[in-house]
PDB file of C-alpha atoms and ligand atoms in Angstrom:
ATOM      1  CA  UNK A1445     -25.833  -8.672  16.906  1.00  0.00           C
ATOM      2  CA  UNK A1446     -25.047  -4.998  16.932  1.00  0.00           C
ATOM      3  CA  UNK A1447     -21.279  -5.593  16.665  1.00  0.00           C
ATOM      4  CA  UNK A1448     -21.523  -8.017  13.785  1.00  0.00           C
ATOM      5  CA  UNK A1449     -23.924  -5.643  12.092  1.00  0.00           C
ATOM      6  CA  UNK A1450     -21.313  -2.920  12.265  1.00  0.00           C
ATOM      7  CA  UNK A1451     -18.728  -5.259  10.841  1.00  0.00           C
ATOM      8  CA  UNK A1452     -21.061  -6.186   7.994  1.00  0.00           C
ATOM      9  CA  UNK A1453     -21.574  -2.522   7.208  1.00  0.00           C
ATOM     10  CA  UNK A1454     -17.837  -2.024   7.129  1.00  0.00           C
ATOM     11  CA  UNK A1455     -17.302  -4.972   4.845  1.00  0.00           C
ATOM     12  CA  UNK A1456     -19.713  -3.572   2.290  1.00  0.00           C
ATOM     13  CA  UNK A1457     -18.317  -0.044   2.570  1.00  0.00           C
ATOM     14  CA  UNK A1458     -18.659   1.013  -1.085  1.00  0.00           C
ATOM     15  CA  UNK A1459     -15.511   3.163  -1.115  1.00  0.00           C
ATOM     16  CA  UNK A1460     -13.402   0.292   0.188  1.00  0.00           C
ATOM     17  CA  UNK A1461     -14.907  -2.011  -2.355  1.00  0.00           C
ATOM     18  CA  UNK A1462     -14.228   0.517  -5.095  1.00  0.00           C
ATOM     19  CA  UNK A1463     -10.585   0.725  -4.053  1.00  0.00           C
ATOM     20  CA  UNK A1464     -10.227  -3.024  -4.039  1.00  0.00           C
ATOM     21  CA  UNK A1465     -11.842  -3.298  -7.459  1.00  0.00           C
ATOM     22  CA  UNK A1466      -9.554  -0.576  -8.810  1.00  0.00           C
ATOM     23  CA  UNK A1467      -6.538  -2.501  -7.557  1.00  0.00           C
ATOM     24  CA  UNK A1468      -7.733  -5.771  -9.087  1.00  0.00           C
ATOM     25  CA  UNK A1469      -8.347  -3.963 -12.385  1.00  0.00           C
ATOM     26  CA  UNK A1470      -4.918  -2.310 -12.311  1.00  0.00           C
ATOM     27  CA  UNK A1471      -3.284  -5.653 -11.633  1.00  0.00           C
ATOM     28  CA  UNK A1472      -4.997  -7.358 -14.547  1.00  0.00           C
ATOM     29  CA  UNK A1473      -4.135  -4.427 -16.827  1.00  0.00           C
ATOM     30  CA  UNK A1474      -0.497  -4.635 -15.727  1.00  0.00           C
ATOM     31  CA  UNK A1475      -0.507  -8.352 -16.543  1.00  0.00           C
ATOM     32  CA  UNK A1476      -1.582  -7.546 -20.092  1.00  0.00           C
ATOM     33  CA  UNK A1477       0.639  -4.510 -20.632  1.00  0.00           C
ATOM     34  CA  UNK A1478       3.546  -6.608 -21.875  1.00  0.00           C
ATOM     35  CA  UNK A1479       1.618  -8.470 -24.600  1.00  0.00           C
ATOM     36  CA  UNK A1480      -0.181  -5.260 -25.603  1.00  0.00           C
ATOM     37  CA  UNK A1481       3.181  -3.522 -25.947  1.00  0.00           C
ATOM     38  CA  UNK A1482       2.291  -0.707 -23.598  1.00  0.00           C
ATOM     39  CA  UNK A1483       5.686  -0.326 -21.934  1.00  0.00           C
ATOM     40  CA  UNK A1484       7.927   2.538 -23.013  1.00  0.00           C
ATOM     41  CA  UNK A1485      11.396   3.649 -22.014  1.00  0.00           C
ATOM     42  CA  UNK A1486      12.229   7.279 -21.569  1.00  0.00           C
ATOM     43  CA  UNK A1487      15.806   8.457 -21.233  1.00  0.00           C
ATOM     44  CA  UNK A1488      17.065  11.250 -19.009  1.00  0.00           C
ATOM     45  CA  UNK A1489      20.375  12.967 -19.866  1.00  0.00           C
ATOM     46  CA  UNK A1490      23.454  12.720 -17.664  1.00  0.00           C
ATOM     47  CA  UNK A1491      26.057  15.401 -18.362  1.00  0.00           C
ATOM     48  CA  UNK A1492      29.647  16.295 -17.501  1.00  0.00           C
ATOM     49  CA  UNK A1493      30.870  19.618 -16.114  1.00  0.00           C
ATOM     50  CA  UNK A1494      30.723  21.230 -19.561  1.00  0.00           C
ATOM     51  CA  UNK A1495      27.159  20.091 -20.127  1.00  0.00           C
ATOM     52  CA  UNK A1496      28.148  17.380 -22.606  1.00  0.00           C
ATOM     53  CA  UNK A1497      25.944  14.299 -22.697  1.00  0.00           C
ATOM     54  CA  UNK A1498      27.788  11.313 -21.212  1.00  0.00           C
ATOM     55  CA  UNK A1499      24.910   8.916 -20.709  1.00  0.00           C
ATOM     56  CA  UNK A1500      21.248   8.473 -19.950  1.00  0.00           C
ATOM     57  CA  UNK A1501      19.104   6.816 -17.305  1.00  0.00           C
ATOM     58  CA  UNK A1502      16.344   4.572 -18.640  1.00  0.00           C
ATOM     59  CA  UNK A1503      13.025   5.273 -16.896  1.00  0.00           C
ATOM     60  CA  UNK A1504       9.959   3.107 -17.380  1.00  0.00           C
ATOM     61  CA  UNK A1505       6.597   4.506 -18.518  1.00  0.00           C
ATOM     62  CA  UNK A1506       3.266   2.800 -19.054  1.00  0.00           C
ATOM     63  CA  UNK A1507       1.331   3.909 -22.130  1.00  0.00           C
ATOM     64  CA  UNK A1508      -2.181   3.249 -20.847  1.00  0.00           C
ATOM     65  CA  UNK A1509      -4.995   3.272 -23.482  1.00  0.00           C
ATOM     66  CA  UNK A1510      -7.193   5.616 -21.398  1.00  0.00           C
ATOM     67  CA  UNK A1511      -4.985   7.164 -18.772  1.00  0.00           C
ATOM     68  CA  UNK A1512      -2.094   8.103 -21.042  1.00  0.00           C
ATOM     69  CA  UNK A1513       1.509   7.963 -19.895  1.00  0.00           C
ATOM     70  CA  UNK A1514       1.656   6.604 -16.330  1.00  0.00           C
ATOM     71  CA  UNK A1515       4.702   7.155 -14.056  1.00  0.00           C
ATOM     72  CA  UNK A1516       6.435   4.301 -12.232  1.00  0.00           C
ATOM     73  CA  UNK A1517       5.519   5.545  -8.764  1.00  0.00           C
ATOM     74  CA  UNK A1518       1.977   4.374  -9.532  1.00  0.00           C
ATOM     75  CA  UNK A1519       2.760   0.829 -10.609  1.00  0.00           C
ATOM     76  CA  UNK A1520       6.258  -0.334  -9.540  1.00  0.00           C
ATOM     77  CA  UNK A1521       5.054  -1.357  -6.038  1.00  0.00           C
ATOM     78  CA  UNK A1522       2.298  -3.489  -7.587  1.00  0.00           C
ATOM     79  CA  UNK A1523       4.717  -4.986 -10.108  1.00  0.00           C
ATOM     80  CA  UNK A1524       6.926  -5.931  -7.161  1.00  0.00           C
ATOM     81  CA  UNK A1525       4.209  -7.389  -4.947  1.00  0.00           C
ATOM     82  CA  UNK A1526       2.836  -9.509  -7.805  1.00  0.00           C
ATOM     83  CA  UNK A1527       6.213 -10.713  -9.086  1.00  0.00           C
ATOM     84  CA  UNK A1528       5.494  -9.128 -12.478  1.00  0.00           C
ATOM     85  CA  UNK A1529       8.629  -7.012 -11.955  1.00  0.00           C
ATOM     86  CA  UNK A1530      10.734  -9.947 -13.201  1.00  0.00           C
ATOM     87  CA  UNK A1531       9.208  -9.960 -16.687  1.00  0.00           C
ATOM     88  CA  UNK A1532       8.847  -6.193 -16.935  1.00  0.00           C
ATOM     89  CA  UNK A1533      12.378  -5.667 -15.628  1.00  0.00           C
ATOM     90  CA  UNK A1534      13.662  -8.059 -18.268  1.00  0.00           C
ATOM     91  CA  UNK A1535      11.777  -6.094 -20.921  1.00  0.00           C
ATOM     92  CA  UNK A1536      13.437  -2.877 -19.689  1.00  0.00           C
ATOM     93  CA  UNK A1537      16.903  -4.426 -19.801  1.00  0.00           C
ATOM     94  CA  UNK A1538      16.351  -5.879 -23.260  1.00  0.00           C
ATOM     95  CA  UNK A1539      15.056  -2.588 -24.628  1.00  0.00           C
ATOM     96  CA  UNK A1540      18.066  -0.699 -23.209  1.00  0.00           C
ATOM     97  CA  UNK A1541      20.503  -3.338 -24.510  1.00  0.00           C
ATOM     98  CA  UNK A1542      18.962  -3.181 -27.991  1.00  0.00           C
ATOM     99  CA  UNK A1543      19.458   0.574 -27.873  1.00  0.00           C
ATOM    100  CA  UNK A1544      23.116   0.197 -26.925  1.00  0.00           C
ATOM    101  CA  UNK A1545      23.625  -2.345 -29.717  1.00  0.00           C
ATOM    102  CA  UNK A1546      22.061   0.094 -32.165  1.00  0.00           C
ATOM    103  CA  UNK A1547      24.203   3.000 -30.945  1.00  0.00           C
ATOM    104  CA  UNK A1548      27.376   0.885 -31.157  1.00  0.00           C
ATOM    105  CA  UNK A1549      27.587   1.591 -34.899  1.00  0.00           C
ATOM    106  CA  UNK A1550      27.457   5.370 -34.533  1.00  0.00           C
ATOM    107  CA  UNK A1551      30.580   7.378 -33.667  1.00  0.00           C
ATOM    108  CA  UNK A1552      28.396  10.056 -32.088  1.00  0.00           C
ATOM    109  CA  UNK A1553      26.345   7.730 -29.926  1.00  0.00           C
ATOM    110  CA  UNK A1554      28.608   4.801 -29.105  1.00  0.00           C
ATOM    111  CA  UNK A1555      30.181   6.433 -26.064  1.00  0.00           C
ATOM    112  CA  UNK A1556      26.917   6.983 -24.244  1.00  0.00           C
ATOM    113  CA  UNK A1557      26.139   4.771 -21.269  1.00  0.00           C
ATOM    114  CA  UNK A1558      22.641   3.615 -20.342  1.00  0.00           C
ATOM    115  CA  UNK A1559      21.779   3.188 -16.661  1.00  0.00           C
ATOM    116  CA  UNK A1560      19.041   0.661 -15.946  1.00  0.00           C
ATOM    117  CA  UNK A1561      17.179   0.438 -12.620  1.00  0.00           C
ATOM    118  CA  UNK A1562      17.056  -3.049 -11.141  1.00  0.00           C
ATOM    119  CA  UNK A1563      14.521  -3.805  -8.412  1.00  0.00           C
ATOM    120  CA  UNK A1564      16.051  -5.622  -5.427  1.00  0.00           C
ATOM    121  CA  UNK A1565      13.330  -8.271  -5.809  1.00  0.00           C
ATOM    122  CA  UNK A1566      14.326  -8.852  -9.414  1.00  0.00           C
ATOM    123  CA  UNK A1567      18.026  -9.005  -8.508  1.00  0.00           C
ATOM    124  CA  UNK A1568      17.415 -11.587  -5.764  1.00  0.00           C
ATOM    125  CA  UNK A1569      15.568 -14.061  -8.034  1.00  0.00           C
ATOM    126  CA  UNK A1570      17.397 -17.347  -8.457  1.00  0.00           C
ATOM    127  CA  UNK A1571      17.405 -17.153 -12.245  1.00  0.00           C
ATOM    128  CA  UNK A1572      18.299 -13.439 -12.449  1.00  0.00           C
ATOM    129  CA  UNK A1573      21.790 -14.076 -13.845  1.00  0.00           C
ATOM    130  CA  UNK A1574      20.600 -16.564 -16.474  1.00  0.00           C
ATOM    131  CA  UNK A1575      17.889 -14.208 -17.677  1.00  0.00           C
ATOM    132  CA  UNK A1576      20.304 -11.277 -17.884  1.00  0.00           C
ATOM    133  CA  UNK A1577      22.886 -13.327 -19.750  1.00  0.00           C
ATOM    134  CA  UNK A1578      20.232 -14.431 -22.244  1.00  0.00           C
ATOM    135  CA  UNK A1579      19.353 -10.785 -22.865  1.00  0.00           C
ATOM    136  CA  UNK A1580      23.039 -10.052 -23.484  1.00  0.00           C
ATOM    137  CA  UNK A1581      23.223 -12.962 -25.940  1.00  0.00           C
ATOM    138  CA  UNK A1582      20.110 -11.917 -27.816  1.00  0.00           C
ATOM    139  CA  UNK A1583      21.068  -8.257 -28.125  1.00  0.00           C
ATOM    140  CA  UNK A1584      24.876  -8.434 -28.394  1.00  0.00           C
ATOM    141  CA  UNK A1585      24.994  -5.129 -26.516  1.00  0.00           C
ATOM    142  CA  UNK A1586      28.376  -3.507 -25.746  1.00  0.00           C
ATOM    143  CA  UNK A1587      28.284  -4.245 -22.013  1.00  0.00           C
ATOM    144  CA  UNK A1588      30.911  -1.619 -21.121  1.00  0.00           C
ATOM    145  CA  UNK A1589      28.222   0.966 -21.859  1.00  0.00           C
ATOM    146  CA  UNK A1590      25.712  -0.619 -19.490  1.00  0.00           C
ATOM    147  CA  UNK A1591      25.257   0.475 -15.875  1.00  0.00           C
ATOM    148  CA  UNK A1592      22.923  -1.219 -13.462  1.00  0.00           C
ATOM    149  CA  UNK A1593      21.428   0.939 -10.714  1.00  0.00           C
ATOM    150  CA  UNK A1594      20.871  -0.894  -7.454  1.00  0.00           C
ATOM    151  CA  UNK A1595      19.818   0.366  -4.045  1.00  0.00           C
ATOM    152  CA  UNK A1596      21.110  -0.202  -0.525  1.00  0.00           C
ATOM    153  CA  UNK A1597      18.137  -2.410   0.368  1.00  0.00           C
ATOM    154  CA  UNK A1598      19.701  -5.061  -1.842  1.00  0.00           C
ATOM    155  CA  UNK A1599      22.539  -5.405   0.664  1.00  0.00           C
ATOM    156  CA  UNK A1600      20.543  -5.577   3.865  1.00  0.00           C
ATOM    157  CA  UNK A1601      19.823  -9.286   3.441  1.00  0.00           C
ATOM    158  CA  UNK A1602      21.644 -11.978   1.444  1.00  0.00           C
ATOM    159  CA  UNK A1603      24.571  -9.676   0.807  1.00  0.00           C
ATOM    160  CA  UNK A1604      26.879 -12.506  -0.282  1.00  0.00           C
ATOM    161  CA  UNK A1605      24.426 -13.612  -2.940  1.00  0.00           C
ATOM    162  CA  UNK A1606      24.147 -10.045  -4.219  1.00  0.00           C
ATOM    163  CA  UNK A1607      27.930  -9.671  -4.295  1.00  0.00           C
ATOM    164  CA  UNK A1608      28.403 -12.939  -6.178  1.00  0.00           C
ATOM    165  CA  UNK A1609      25.902 -11.887  -8.826  1.00  0.00           C
ATOM    166  CA  UNK A1610      27.529  -8.468  -9.142  1.00  0.00           C
ATOM    167  CA  UNK A1611      30.947 -10.056  -9.588  1.00  0.00           C
ATOM    168  CA  UNK A1612      29.643 -12.331 -12.353  1.00  0.00           C
ATOM    169  CA  UNK A1613      28.188  -9.376 -14.207  1.00  0.00           C
ATOM    170  CA  UNK A1614      31.270  -7.228 -13.662  1.00  0.00           C
ATOM    171  CA  UNK A1615      33.329  -9.970 -15.294  1.00  0.00           C
ATOM    172  CA  UNK A1616      31.269  -9.297 -18.437  1.00  0.00           C
ATOM    173  CA  UNK A1617      32.064  -5.565 -18.299  1.00  0.00           C
ATOM    174  CA  UNK A1618      28.837  -4.305 -16.697  1.00  0.00           C
ATOM    175  CA  UNK A1619      29.145  -1.469 -14.159  1.00  0.00           C
ATOM    176  CA  UNK A1620      27.149  -0.745 -11.006  1.00  0.00           C
ATOM    177  CA  UNK A1621      25.799   2.484  -9.605  1.00  0.00           C
ATOM    178  CA  UNK A1622      24.399   2.772  -6.085  1.00  0.00           C
ATOM    179  CA  UNK A1623      21.140   4.709  -6.443  1.00  0.00           C
ATOM    180  CA  UNK A1624      19.496   6.941  -3.822  1.00  0.00           C
ATOM    181  CA  UNK A1625      22.688   6.870  -1.779  1.00  0.00           C
ATOM    182  CA  UNK A1626      22.228   7.905   1.836  1.00  0.00           C
ATOM    183  CA  UNK A1627      18.493   7.247   2.061  1.00  0.00           C
ATOM    184  CA  UNK A1628      18.713   3.640   3.255  1.00  0.00           C
ATOM    185  CA  UNK A1629      19.243   2.376   6.747  1.00  0.00           C
ATOM    186  CA  UNK A1630      22.135   0.026   6.217  1.00  0.00           C
ATOM    187  CA  UNK A1631      25.644   0.559   7.553  1.00  0.00           C
ATOM    188  CA  UNK A1632      28.416   1.859   5.334  1.00  0.00           C
ATOM    189  CA  UNK A1633      30.544  -1.244   5.890  1.00  0.00           C
ATOM    190  CA  UNK A1634      29.088  -2.954   2.823  1.00  0.00           C
ATOM    191  CA  UNK A1635      30.522  -0.274   0.530  1.00  0.00           C
ATOM    192  CA  UNK A1636      34.034  -1.647   0.808  1.00  0.00           C
ATOM    193  CA  UNK A1637      32.902  -5.219   0.134  1.00  0.00           C
ATOM    194  CA  UNK A1638      30.916  -4.656  -3.022  1.00  0.00           C
ATOM    195  CA  UNK A1639      32.149  -4.141  -6.572  1.00  0.00           C
ATOM    196  CA  UNK A1640      30.518  -0.753  -7.099  1.00  0.00           C
ATOM    197  CA  UNK A1641      31.618   1.835  -9.674  1.00  0.00           C
ATOM    198  CA  UNK A1642      29.489   4.860  -8.879  1.00  0.00           C
ATOM    199  CA  UNK A1643      27.588   6.518  -6.047  1.00  0.00           C
ATOM    200  CA  UNK A1644      24.489   8.439  -7.015  1.00  0.00           C
ATOM    201  CA  UNK A1645      23.701  11.234  -4.577  1.00  0.00           C
ATOM    202  CA  UNK A1646      19.970  11.199  -3.902  1.00  0.00           C
ATOM    203  CA  UNK A1647      17.905  14.107  -5.145  1.00  0.00           C
ATOM    204  CA  UNK A1648      16.505  14.809  -1.681  1.00  0.00           C
ATOM    205  CA  UNK A1649      19.981  15.952  -0.580  1.00  0.00           C
ATOM    206  CA  UNK A1650      20.825  17.723  -3.832  1.00  0.00           C
ATOM    207  CA  UNK A1651      17.655  19.800  -3.842  1.00  0.00           C
ATOM    208  CA  UNK A1652      18.316  21.127  -0.325  1.00  0.00           C
ATOM    209  CA  UNK A1653      22.052  21.575  -0.699  1.00  0.00           C
ATOM    210  CA  UNK A1654      21.873  25.389  -0.704  1.00  0.00           C
ATOM    211  CA  UNK A1655      19.265  25.709   2.054  1.00  0.00           C
ATOM    212  CA  UNK A1656      20.292  23.063   4.544  1.00  0.00           C
ATOM    213  CA  UNK A1657      23.696  22.845   6.201  1.00  0.00           C
ATOM    214  CA  UNK A1658      22.982  19.253   7.171  1.00  0.00           C
ATOM    215  CA  UNK A1659      22.243  18.244   3.590  1.00  0.00           C
ATOM    216  CA  UNK A1660      25.308  20.101   2.352  1.00  0.00           C
ATOM    217  CA  UNK A1661      27.408  18.163   4.876  1.00  0.00           C
ATOM    218  CA  UNK A1662      25.921  14.855   3.698  1.00  0.00           C
ATOM    219  CA  UNK A1663      26.647  15.682   0.068  1.00  0.00           C
ATOM    220  CA  UNK A1664      30.201  16.778   0.882  1.00  0.00           C
ATOM    221  CA  UNK A1665      30.959  13.612   2.775  1.00  0.00           C
ATOM    222  CA  UNK A1666      29.416  11.450   0.054  1.00  0.00           C
ATOM    223  CA  UNK A1667      31.722  13.054  -2.507  1.00  0.00           C
ATOM    224  CA  UNK A1668      34.712  12.552  -0.196  1.00  0.00           C
ATOM    225  CA  UNK A1669      33.708   8.945   0.453  1.00  0.00           C
ATOM    226  CA  UNK A1670      33.400   8.240  -3.273  1.00  0.00           C
ATOM    227  CA  UNK A1671      36.848   9.736  -3.861  1.00  0.00           C
ATOM    228  CA  UNK A1672      38.512   7.703  -1.152  1.00  0.00           C
ATOM    229  CA  UNK A1673      36.846   4.484  -2.307  1.00  0.00           C
ATOM    230  CA  UNK A1674      37.821   5.304  -5.880  1.00  0.00           C
ATOM    231  CA  UNK A1675      34.229   5.480  -7.114  1.00  0.00           C
ATOM    232  CA  UNK A1676      32.604   7.867  -9.569  1.00  0.00           C
ATOM    233  CA  UNK A1677      29.960  10.142  -8.204  1.00  0.00           C
ATOM    234  CA  UNK A1678      26.895  11.648  -9.886  1.00  0.00           C
ATOM    235  CA  UNK A1679      24.286  14.010  -8.454  1.00  0.00           C
ATOM    236  CA  UNK A1680      20.646  13.493  -9.405  1.00  0.00           C
ATOM    237  CA  UNK A1681      17.742  15.921  -9.221  1.00  0.00           C
ATOM    238  CA  UNK A1682      19.805  19.009 -10.108  1.00  0.00           C
ATOM    239  CA  UNK A1683      17.213  21.662 -10.949  1.00  0.00           C
ATOM    240  CA  UNK A1684      18.993  25.031 -10.795  1.00  0.00           C
ATOM    241  CA  UNK A1685      22.399  26.344 -11.805  1.00  0.00           C
ATOM    242  CA  UNK A1686      23.353  27.352  -8.265  1.00  0.00           C
ATOM    243  CA  UNK A1687      23.058  23.696  -7.180  1.00  0.00           C
ATOM    244  CA  UNK A1688      25.317  22.598 -10.018  1.00  0.00           C
ATOM    245  CA  UNK A1689      27.850  25.330  -9.196  1.00  0.00           C
ATOM    246  CA  UNK A1690      27.923  24.265  -5.548  1.00  0.00           C
ATOM    247  CA  UNK A1691      28.355  20.611  -6.510  1.00  0.00           C
ATOM    248  CA  UNK A1692      31.187  21.428  -8.916  1.00  0.00           C
ATOM    249  CA  UNK A1693      32.950  23.541  -6.306  1.00  0.00           C
ATOM    250  CA  UNK A1694      32.793  20.512  -4.010  1.00  0.00           C
ATOM    251  CA  UNK A1695      34.221  18.042  -6.509  1.00  0.00           C
ATOM    252  CA  UNK A1696      31.196  16.467  -8.202  1.00  0.00           C
ATOM    253  CA  UNK A1697      31.469  16.526 -11.983  1.00  0.00           C
ATOM    254  CA  UNK A1698      28.551  14.457 -13.291  1.00  0.00           C
ATOM    255  CA  UNK A1699      24.939  15.573 -13.134  1.00  0.00           C
ATOM    256  CA  UNK A1700      21.388  14.555 -13.887  1.00  0.00           C
ATOM    257  CA  UNK A1701      18.234  16.598 -13.388  1.00  0.00           C
ATOM    258  CA  UNK A1702      15.613  18.841 -14.942  1.00  0.00           C
ATOM    259  CA  UNK A1703      18.260  21.576 -15.386  1.00  0.00           C
ATOM    260  CA  UNK A1704      19.784  19.436 -18.167  1.00  0.00           C
ATOM    261  CA  UNK A1705      16.669  17.681 -19.388  1.00  0.00           C
ATOM    262  CA  UNK A1706      13.644  15.658 -18.402  1.00  0.00           C
ATOM    263  CA  UNK A1707      13.216  12.015 -19.368  1.00  0.00           C
ATOM    264  CA  UNK A1708      12.402  11.973 -23.115  1.00  0.00           C
ATOM    265  CA  UNK A1709      12.066   9.548 -26.031  1.00  0.00           C
ATOM    266  CA  UNK A1710      15.132   8.043 -27.659  1.00  0.00           C
ATOM    267  CA  UNK A1711      14.498  10.189 -30.746  1.00  0.00           C
ATOM    268  CA  UNK A1712      14.830  13.341 -28.660  1.00  0.00           C
ATOM    269  CA  UNK A1713      18.093  12.086 -27.141  1.00  0.00           C
ATOM    270  CA  UNK A1714      19.518  11.320 -30.578  1.00  0.00           C
ATOM    271  CA  UNK A1715      18.419  14.716 -31.934  1.00  0.00           C
ATOM    272  CA  UNK A1716      20.124  16.458 -28.993  1.00  0.00           C
ATOM    273  CA  UNK A1717      23.373  14.582 -29.622  1.00  0.00           C
ATOM    274  CA  UNK A1718      23.274  15.516 -33.305  1.00  0.00           C
ATOM    275  CA  UNK A1719      22.580  19.168 -32.506  1.00  0.00           C
ATOM    276  CA  UNK A1720      25.466  19.172 -30.018  1.00  0.00           C
ATOM    277  CA  UNK A1721      27.879  17.737 -32.565  1.00  0.00           C
ATOM    278  CA  UNK A1722      27.128  20.544 -35.024  1.00  0.00           C
ATOM    279  CA  UNK A1723      27.265  23.270 -32.385  1.00  0.00           C
TER     280      UNK A1723
HETATM  281  P1  LIG B2073      14.917   6.961  -9.479  1.00  0.00           P
HETATM  282  O1  LIG B2073      15.649   5.775  -9.988  1.00  0.00           O
HETATM  283  O2  LIG B2073      15.476   7.653  -8.298  1.00  0.00           O
HETATM  284  O3  LIG B2073      14.793   7.936 -10.731  1.00  0.00           O
HETATM  285  C1  LIG B2073      14.829   9.331 -10.649  1.00  0.00           C
HETATM  286  C2  LIG B2073      13.438   9.937 -10.646  1.00  0.00           C
HETATM  287  O4  LIG B2073      13.546  11.328 -10.426  1.00  0.00           O
HETATM  288  C3  LIG B2073      12.702   9.787 -11.976  1.00  0.00           C
HETATM  289  O5  LIG B2073      11.310   9.703 -11.694  1.00  0.00           O
HETATM  290  C4  LIG B2073      13.011  11.120 -12.666  1.00  0.00           C
HETATM  291  O6  LIG B2073      12.081  11.477 -13.651  1.00  0.00           O
HETATM  292  C5  LIG B2073      12.973  12.054 -11.485  1.00  0.00           C
HETATM  293  N1  LIG B2073      13.806  13.253 -11.698  1.00  0.00           N
HETATM  294  C6  LIG B2073      14.890  13.384 -12.469  1.00  0.00           C
HETATM  295  N2  LIG B2073      15.414  14.627 -12.400  1.00  0.00           N
HETATM  296  C7  LIG B2073      14.630  15.310 -11.536  1.00  0.00           C
HETATM  297  C8  LIG B2073      14.653  16.674 -11.049  1.00  0.00           C
HETATM  298  O7  LIG B2073      15.497  17.499 -11.396  1.00  0.00           O
HETATM  299  N3  LIG B2073      13.672  17.018 -10.166  1.00  0.00           N
HETATM  300  C9  LIG B2073      12.711  16.136  -9.758  1.00  0.00           C
HETATM  301  N4  LIG B2073      11.791  16.580  -8.903  1.00  0.00           N
HETATM  302  N5  LIG B2073      12.663  14.847 -10.202  1.00  0.00           N
HETATM  303  C10 LIG B2073      13.608  14.444 -11.076  1.00  0.00           C
HETATM  304  P2  LIG B2073      10.390   8.593 -12.373  1.00  0.00           P
HETATM  305  O8  LIG B2073      10.753   8.425 -13.809  1.00  0.00           O
HETATM  306  O9  LIG B2073       8.983   8.946 -12.030  1.00  0.00           O
HETATM  307  O10 LIG B2073      10.796   7.268 -11.619  1.00  0.00           O
HETATM  308  C11 LIG B2073      10.526   7.096 -10.252  1.00  0.00           C
HETATM  309  C12 LIG B2073      11.175   5.859  -9.718  1.00  0.00           C
HETATM  310  O11 LIG B2073      10.616   4.670 -10.307  1.00  0.00           O
HETATM  311  C13 LIG B2073      12.662   5.761 -10.011  1.00  0.00           C
HETATM  312  O12 LIG B2073      13.384   6.559  -9.120  1.00  0.00           O
HETATM  313  C14 LIG B2073      12.911   4.281  -9.836  1.00  0.00           C
HETATM  314  O13 LIG B2073      13.048   3.967  -8.463  1.00  0.00           O
HETATM  315  C15 LIG B2073      11.604   3.687 -10.340  1.00  0.00           C
HETATM  316  N6  LIG B2073      11.810   3.201 -11.736  1.00  0.00           N
HETATM  317  C16 LIG B2073      11.741   3.884 -12.900  1.00  0.00           C
HETATM  318  N7  LIG B2073      11.977   3.068 -13.952  1.00  0.00           N
HETATM  319  C17 LIG B2073      12.239   1.838 -13.424  1.00  0.00           C
HETATM  320  C18 LIG B2073      12.570   0.556 -13.984  1.00  0.00           C
HETATM  321  O14 LIG B2073      12.717   0.374 -15.203  1.00  0.00           O
HETATM  322  N8  LIG B2073      12.736  -0.479 -13.102  1.00  0.00           N
HETATM  323  C19 LIG B2073      12.605  -0.321 -11.755  1.00  0.00           C
HETATM  324  N9  LIG B2073      12.792  -1.386 -10.965  1.00  0.00           N
HETATM  325  N10 LIG B2073      12.306   0.862 -11.208  1.00  0.00           N
HETATM  326  C20 LIG B2073      12.126   1.935 -12.024  1.00  0.00           C
HETATM  327 CA1  LIG B2074      17.656   5.352 -10.626  1.00  0.00          CA
HETATM  328 CA1  LIG B2075      17.597   7.817  -7.628  1.00  0.00          CA
HETATM  329 CA1  LIG B2076      14.500   7.862  -5.867  1.00  0.00          CA
END
C-alpha cells in the first residue's frame, strides 16, 4: 500500500503535471500557428572575402501573440515529433521561393542565393519531392538561386533514397549544402557518393579556431577536403575579425555570422543591398 501510495503521489506531482500541460498547450498552439499566420522568416547574410553579400540563410521564427518572437530551438523538436514539420517546412520553402521569384526582377538582388534548412524527417517523407515540385510550380522561383541545407543524419539511414531525391532536385538546378559539417557520427565515405555543392563548417569549430589546436586542425582539413572534392566551403558562426582572417589565410572565402549580421527581416536585407550599391 505504501509503494502504490508513493507512486500515486508521483503521478499527481504538480510540477510534472504543469510541464505536461505546457507541452500540450505548446503543441496545440503550434498546430494553429500556420492558419494564424504566425510564422516568419528571418534572413542572415552570407558574404564573400570583401564583405559583399552573396546570399542569405532563411531562419524560421514564431511570432507568438504573448511570448513574442520565439527561436527554433524551442519548437523544431516538437514540430518534428508531431509531424508538423512537413507543413511548416513547406511554408518555409514557399516563402523563400516567393522571395527569390520577387528578387529575380531586380538587377541588385537577383544574384543572391537563399539557403533553406530541410529537416531530415521532412526530406525522408514519401511525398517530399512532389510537395517541393508543387512549390516550384506555384512560385516559379529561379531554382539556381536556391540552396537546400541538409545534415549528415540524413545519410545515416536510407542513403540511396536521399541520394535519389537529391539527384532529382539537382536536375532542376537546386544546390545542396551540408550543414553542421563534422558534428555528426557518420563516416566520410558518403561524401563522395552524394551530389553536394557546399560544406558548411559548423560554428562550434569556427568559434574555437583561435583557441583550440584541435578545432583549427578540423577546420583546416574540412577546407582541404572541400577543395579536393571540388565543393564550395562556407564558415558559419564567425563572430570576430580574427576568426575571419584565420579562415581566409587557410583558404575559406565565404562567411556567415554575427560579425556580418544577425538574422533580420527581408526589408533589412534589401536596404543593406541598396546601401552597398551606392557605397
Ligand atoms: P543552423 O541551421 O545551424 O543555423 C545557424 C544558427 O546559428 C541560427 O540560429 C543563427 O541565428 C545562429 N548564428 C548565426 N551566426 C551566429 C554567430 O555568429 N554566433 C552564434 N552564437 N550564433 C549564430 P537559429 O536561428 O536560432 O536556428 C537554430 C537552428 O534551428 C538552426 O541551426 C536550424 O537547425 C534550425 N532551423 C532554423 N530554421 C529552420 C527551418 O526553417 N527548418 C528547419 N528544419 N530547421 C530550422
Ligand atoms: Ca543551417
Ligand atoms: Ca549550421
Ligand atoms: Ca547548428
